[in-house]
Coordinates of N, CA and C in Angstrom, one line a residue:
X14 N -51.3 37.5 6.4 CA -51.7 38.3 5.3 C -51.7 37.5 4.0
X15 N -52.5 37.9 3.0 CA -52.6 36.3 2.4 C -52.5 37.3 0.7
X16 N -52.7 38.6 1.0 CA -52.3 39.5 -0.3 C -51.6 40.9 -0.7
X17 N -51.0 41.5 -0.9 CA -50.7 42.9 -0.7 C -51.8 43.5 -1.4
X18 N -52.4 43.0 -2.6 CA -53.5 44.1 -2.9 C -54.8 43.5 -2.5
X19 N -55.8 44.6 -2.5 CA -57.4 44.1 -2.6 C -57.9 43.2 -4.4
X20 N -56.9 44.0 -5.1 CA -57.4 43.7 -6.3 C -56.3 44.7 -7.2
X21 N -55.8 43.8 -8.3 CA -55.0 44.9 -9.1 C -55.8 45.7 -10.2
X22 N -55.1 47.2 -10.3 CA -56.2 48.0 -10.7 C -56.1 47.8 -12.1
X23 N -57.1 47.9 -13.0 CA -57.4 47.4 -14.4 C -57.5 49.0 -15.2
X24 N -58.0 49.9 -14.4 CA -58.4 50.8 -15.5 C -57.0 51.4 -16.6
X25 N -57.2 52.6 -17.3 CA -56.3 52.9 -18.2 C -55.1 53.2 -17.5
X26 N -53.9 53.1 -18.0 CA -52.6 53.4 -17.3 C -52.0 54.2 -18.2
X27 N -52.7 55.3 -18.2 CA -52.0 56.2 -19.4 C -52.4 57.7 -18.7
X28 N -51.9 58.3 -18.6 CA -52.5 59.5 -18.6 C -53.1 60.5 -19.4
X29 N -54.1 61.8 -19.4 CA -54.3 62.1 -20.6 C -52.6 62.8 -21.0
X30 N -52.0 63.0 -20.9 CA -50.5 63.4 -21.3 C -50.0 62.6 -22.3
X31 N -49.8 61.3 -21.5 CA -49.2 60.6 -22.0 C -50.1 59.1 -22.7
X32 N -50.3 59.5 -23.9 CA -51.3 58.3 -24.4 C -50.5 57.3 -25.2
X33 N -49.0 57.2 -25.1 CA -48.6 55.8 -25.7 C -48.8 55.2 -24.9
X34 N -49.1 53.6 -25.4 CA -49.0 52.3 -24.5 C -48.4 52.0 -23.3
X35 N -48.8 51.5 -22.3 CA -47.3 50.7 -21.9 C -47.6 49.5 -21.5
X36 N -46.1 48.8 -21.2 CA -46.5 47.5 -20.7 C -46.5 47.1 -19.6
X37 N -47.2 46.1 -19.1 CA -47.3 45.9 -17.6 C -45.8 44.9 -17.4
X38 N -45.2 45.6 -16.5 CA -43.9 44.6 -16.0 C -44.5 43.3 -14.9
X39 N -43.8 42.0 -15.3 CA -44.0 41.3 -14.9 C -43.3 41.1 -13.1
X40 N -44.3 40.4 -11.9 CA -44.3 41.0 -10.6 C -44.0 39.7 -9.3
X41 N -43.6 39.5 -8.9 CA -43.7 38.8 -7.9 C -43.3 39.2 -6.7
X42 N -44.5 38.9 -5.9 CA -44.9 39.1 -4.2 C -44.6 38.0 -3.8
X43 N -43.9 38.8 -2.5 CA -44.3 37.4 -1.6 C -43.6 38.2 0.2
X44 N -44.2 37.5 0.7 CA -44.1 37.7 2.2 C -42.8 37.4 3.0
X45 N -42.6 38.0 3.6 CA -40.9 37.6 4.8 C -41.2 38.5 5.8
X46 N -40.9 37.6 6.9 CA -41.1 38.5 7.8 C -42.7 39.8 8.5
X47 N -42.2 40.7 8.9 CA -43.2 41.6 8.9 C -43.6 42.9 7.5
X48 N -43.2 42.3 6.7 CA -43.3 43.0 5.3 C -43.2 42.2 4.3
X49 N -43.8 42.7 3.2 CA -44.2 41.9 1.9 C -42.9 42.4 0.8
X50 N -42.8 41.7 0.0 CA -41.6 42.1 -0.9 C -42.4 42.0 -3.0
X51 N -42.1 42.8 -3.3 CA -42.7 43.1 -4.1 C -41.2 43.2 -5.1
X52 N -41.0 42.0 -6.2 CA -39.6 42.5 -7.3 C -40.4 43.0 -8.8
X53 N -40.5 43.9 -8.9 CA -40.5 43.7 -10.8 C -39.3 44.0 -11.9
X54 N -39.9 43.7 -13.2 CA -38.8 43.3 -13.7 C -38.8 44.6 -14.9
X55 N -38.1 45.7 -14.9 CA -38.1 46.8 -15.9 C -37.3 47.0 -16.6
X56 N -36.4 46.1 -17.5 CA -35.2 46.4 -18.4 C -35.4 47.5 -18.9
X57 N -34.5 48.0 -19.1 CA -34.2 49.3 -20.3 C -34.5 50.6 -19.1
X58 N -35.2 50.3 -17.8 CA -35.5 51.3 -16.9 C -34.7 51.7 -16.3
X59 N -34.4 52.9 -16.2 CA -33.3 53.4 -15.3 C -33.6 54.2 -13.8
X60 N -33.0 54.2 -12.8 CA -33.7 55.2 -11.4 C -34.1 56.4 -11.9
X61 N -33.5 57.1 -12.5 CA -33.6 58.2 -12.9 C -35.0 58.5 -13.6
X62 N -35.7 57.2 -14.2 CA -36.9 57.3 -15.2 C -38.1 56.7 -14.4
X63 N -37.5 56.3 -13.1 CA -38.8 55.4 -12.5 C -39.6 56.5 -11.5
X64 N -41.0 56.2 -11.5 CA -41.9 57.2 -10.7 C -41.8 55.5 -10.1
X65 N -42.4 56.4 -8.4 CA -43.5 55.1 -7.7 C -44.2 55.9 -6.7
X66 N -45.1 56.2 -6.7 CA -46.1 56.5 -6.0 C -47.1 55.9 -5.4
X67 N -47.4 56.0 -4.1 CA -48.6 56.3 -3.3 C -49.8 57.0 -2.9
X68 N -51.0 56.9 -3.6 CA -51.8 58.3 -3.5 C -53.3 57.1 -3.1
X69 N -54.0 57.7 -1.8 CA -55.2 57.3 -1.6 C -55.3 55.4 -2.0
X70 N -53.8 55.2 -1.2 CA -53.6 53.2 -1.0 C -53.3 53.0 -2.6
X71 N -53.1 53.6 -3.9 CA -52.7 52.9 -4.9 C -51.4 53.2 -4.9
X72 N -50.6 51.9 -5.4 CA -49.3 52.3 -5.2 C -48.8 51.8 -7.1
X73 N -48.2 53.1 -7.5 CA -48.0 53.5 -8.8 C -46.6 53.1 -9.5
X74 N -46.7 52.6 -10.4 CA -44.9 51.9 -10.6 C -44.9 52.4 -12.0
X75 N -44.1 53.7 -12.5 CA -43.9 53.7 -13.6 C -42.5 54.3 -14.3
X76 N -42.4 53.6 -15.4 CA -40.7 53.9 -15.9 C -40.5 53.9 -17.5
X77 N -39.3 55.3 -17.6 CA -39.3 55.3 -18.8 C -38.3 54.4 -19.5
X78 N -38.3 53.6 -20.6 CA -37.3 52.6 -21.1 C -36.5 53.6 -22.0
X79 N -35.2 53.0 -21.4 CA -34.1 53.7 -22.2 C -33.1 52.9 -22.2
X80 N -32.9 52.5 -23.8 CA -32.0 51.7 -24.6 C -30.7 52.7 -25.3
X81 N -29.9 52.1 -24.6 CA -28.5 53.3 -25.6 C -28.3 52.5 -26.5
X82 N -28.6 53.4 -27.8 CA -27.7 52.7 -29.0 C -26.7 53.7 -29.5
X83 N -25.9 52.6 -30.0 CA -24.9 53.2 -30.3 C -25.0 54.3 -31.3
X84 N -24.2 55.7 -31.6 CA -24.3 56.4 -32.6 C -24.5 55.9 -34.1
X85 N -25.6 56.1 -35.3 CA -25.8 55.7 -36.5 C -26.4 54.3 -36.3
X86 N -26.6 54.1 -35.4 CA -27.4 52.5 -35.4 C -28.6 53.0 -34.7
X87 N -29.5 52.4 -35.7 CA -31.3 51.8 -35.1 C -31.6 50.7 -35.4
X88 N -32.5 50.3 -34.7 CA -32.9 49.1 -34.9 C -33.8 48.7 -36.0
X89 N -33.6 48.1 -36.9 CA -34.6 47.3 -38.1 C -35.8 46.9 -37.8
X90 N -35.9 45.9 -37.0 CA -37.1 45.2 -36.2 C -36.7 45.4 -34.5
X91 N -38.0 45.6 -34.1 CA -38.4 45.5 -32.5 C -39.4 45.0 -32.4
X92 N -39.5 43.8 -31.3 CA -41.0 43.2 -31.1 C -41.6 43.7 -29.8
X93 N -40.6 45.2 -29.3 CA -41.7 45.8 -28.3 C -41.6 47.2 -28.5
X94 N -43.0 47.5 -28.9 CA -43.2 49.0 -29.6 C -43.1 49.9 -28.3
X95 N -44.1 49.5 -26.8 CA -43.9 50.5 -25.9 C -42.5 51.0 -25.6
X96 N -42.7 52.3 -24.9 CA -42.1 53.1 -24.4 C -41.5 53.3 -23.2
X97 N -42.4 52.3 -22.3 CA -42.5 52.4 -20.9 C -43.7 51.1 -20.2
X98 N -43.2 51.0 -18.9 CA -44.1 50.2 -18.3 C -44.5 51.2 -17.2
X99 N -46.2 50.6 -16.8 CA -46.9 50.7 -15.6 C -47.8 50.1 -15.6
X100 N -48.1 50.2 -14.0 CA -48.6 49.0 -13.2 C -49.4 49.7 -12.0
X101 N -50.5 49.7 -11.6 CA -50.8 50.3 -10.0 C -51.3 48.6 -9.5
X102 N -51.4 49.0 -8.1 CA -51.7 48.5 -7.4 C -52.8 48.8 -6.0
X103 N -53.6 48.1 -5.8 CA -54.3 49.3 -4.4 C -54.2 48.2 -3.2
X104 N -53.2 48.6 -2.6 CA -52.5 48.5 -0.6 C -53.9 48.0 0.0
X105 N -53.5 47.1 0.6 CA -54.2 46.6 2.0 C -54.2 47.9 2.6
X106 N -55.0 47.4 3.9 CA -55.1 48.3 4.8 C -53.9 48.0 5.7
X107 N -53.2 46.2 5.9 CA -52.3 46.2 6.6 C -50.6 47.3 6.2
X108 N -50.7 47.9 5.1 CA -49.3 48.0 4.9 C -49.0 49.1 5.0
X109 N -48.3 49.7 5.7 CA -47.8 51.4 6.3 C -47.3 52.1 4.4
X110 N -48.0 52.3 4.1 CA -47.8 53.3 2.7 C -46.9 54.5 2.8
X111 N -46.5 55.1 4.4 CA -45.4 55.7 4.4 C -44.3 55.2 4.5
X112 N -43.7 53.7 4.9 CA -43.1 53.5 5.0 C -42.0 52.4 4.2
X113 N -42.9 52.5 2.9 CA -42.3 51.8 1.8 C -40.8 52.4 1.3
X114 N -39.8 51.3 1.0 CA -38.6 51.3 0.4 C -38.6 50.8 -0.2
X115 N -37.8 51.2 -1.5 CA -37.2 51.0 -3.0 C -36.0 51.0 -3.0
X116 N -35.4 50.1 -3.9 CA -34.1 50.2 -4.7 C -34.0 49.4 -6.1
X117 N -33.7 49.6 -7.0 CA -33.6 49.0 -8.4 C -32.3 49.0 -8.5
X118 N -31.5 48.0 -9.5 CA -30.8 47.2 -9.6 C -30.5 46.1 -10.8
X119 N -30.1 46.8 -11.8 CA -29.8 45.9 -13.1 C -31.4 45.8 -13.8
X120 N -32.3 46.9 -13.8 CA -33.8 46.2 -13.9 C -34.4 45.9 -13.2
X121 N -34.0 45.3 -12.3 CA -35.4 44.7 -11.1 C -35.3 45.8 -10.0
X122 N -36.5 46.4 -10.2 CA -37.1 47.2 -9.1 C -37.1 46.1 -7.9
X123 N -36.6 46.4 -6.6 CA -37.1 45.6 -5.4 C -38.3 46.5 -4.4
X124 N -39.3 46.3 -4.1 CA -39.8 47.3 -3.0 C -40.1 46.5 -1.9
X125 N -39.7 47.0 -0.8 CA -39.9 46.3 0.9 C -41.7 47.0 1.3
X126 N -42.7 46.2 1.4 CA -43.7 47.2 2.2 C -44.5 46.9 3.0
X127 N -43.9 47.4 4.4 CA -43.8 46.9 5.9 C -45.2 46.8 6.2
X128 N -45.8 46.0 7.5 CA -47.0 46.2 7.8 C -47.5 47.1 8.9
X129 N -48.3 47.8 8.9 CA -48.5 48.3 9.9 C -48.2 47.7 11.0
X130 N -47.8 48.2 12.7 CA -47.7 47.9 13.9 C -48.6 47.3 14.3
X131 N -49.7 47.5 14.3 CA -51.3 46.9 14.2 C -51.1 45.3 13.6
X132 N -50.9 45.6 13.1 CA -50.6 44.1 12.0 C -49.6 43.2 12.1
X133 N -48.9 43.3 13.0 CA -47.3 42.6 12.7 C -47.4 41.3 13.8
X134 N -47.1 40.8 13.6 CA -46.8 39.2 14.0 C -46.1 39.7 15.8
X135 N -47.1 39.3 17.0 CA -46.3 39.6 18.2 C -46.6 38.3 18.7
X136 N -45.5 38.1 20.1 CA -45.7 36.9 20.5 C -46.3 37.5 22.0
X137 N -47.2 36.8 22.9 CA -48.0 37.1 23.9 C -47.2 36.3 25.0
X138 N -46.2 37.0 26.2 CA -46.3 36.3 27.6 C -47.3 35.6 28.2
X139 N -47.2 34.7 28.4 CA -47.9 33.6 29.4 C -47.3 33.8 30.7
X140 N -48.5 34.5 31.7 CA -48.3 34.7 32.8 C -48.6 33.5 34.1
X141 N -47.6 33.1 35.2 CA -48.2 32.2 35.4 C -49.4 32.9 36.7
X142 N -50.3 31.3 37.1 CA -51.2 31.9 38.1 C -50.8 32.5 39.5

């Protein structure tokens, strides 16, 4: 398998709901085994604030940033105005979309997402004559 997506999706990542910005968290894929591993990187994201969905092969990564400050303190200057990151994605056909796992961990979202049975690396008996 040489990608998890067909193409990453470009259009708007906002909903009409929610029309602040967000940012795209930065991603790296990569392959092991019979499943692809997907880390991104969401500081300030908490489990509690992360969506990730699945709907018709796009797979949806979104999270709200939440910075604790301390009581009577704000910040003066910030050089990142969003609120939140997201990101979709749209799934091969190889990758079982029910069978995706998550865990996040200090910020880095990890997600495991396995390949279909169809798809998975088998080794063939050689029968003799």
């Amino acid at each position: 398998m040489s990608d998890v997506t067909k193409r990453e999706e470009t259009r708007e990542l906002t909903t009409p709901e929610q029309r602040e910005p967000a940012m795209l968290p930065p991603v790296d894929i990569y392959e092991e085994g019979n499943a692809l591993h997907l880390l991104a990187d969401l500081p300030g994201v908490k489990r509690e604030s992360l969506s990730i969905e699945v709907d018709n092969n796009v797979l949806s990564l979104e999270g709200e940033i939440q910075v604790d400050m301390p009581e009577g303190i704000s910040a003066t200057y910030a050089e990142v105005r969003a609120q939140r990151f997201a990101r979709r994605f749209t799934l091969s056909h190889e990758i079982d979309g029910d069978a995706i796992e998550a865990r996040v961990d200090n910020g880095v979202l990890h997600l495991v997402l396995p390949k279909k049975d169809s798809h998975r690396t088998r080794r063939i008996e050689i029968q003799a004559a």
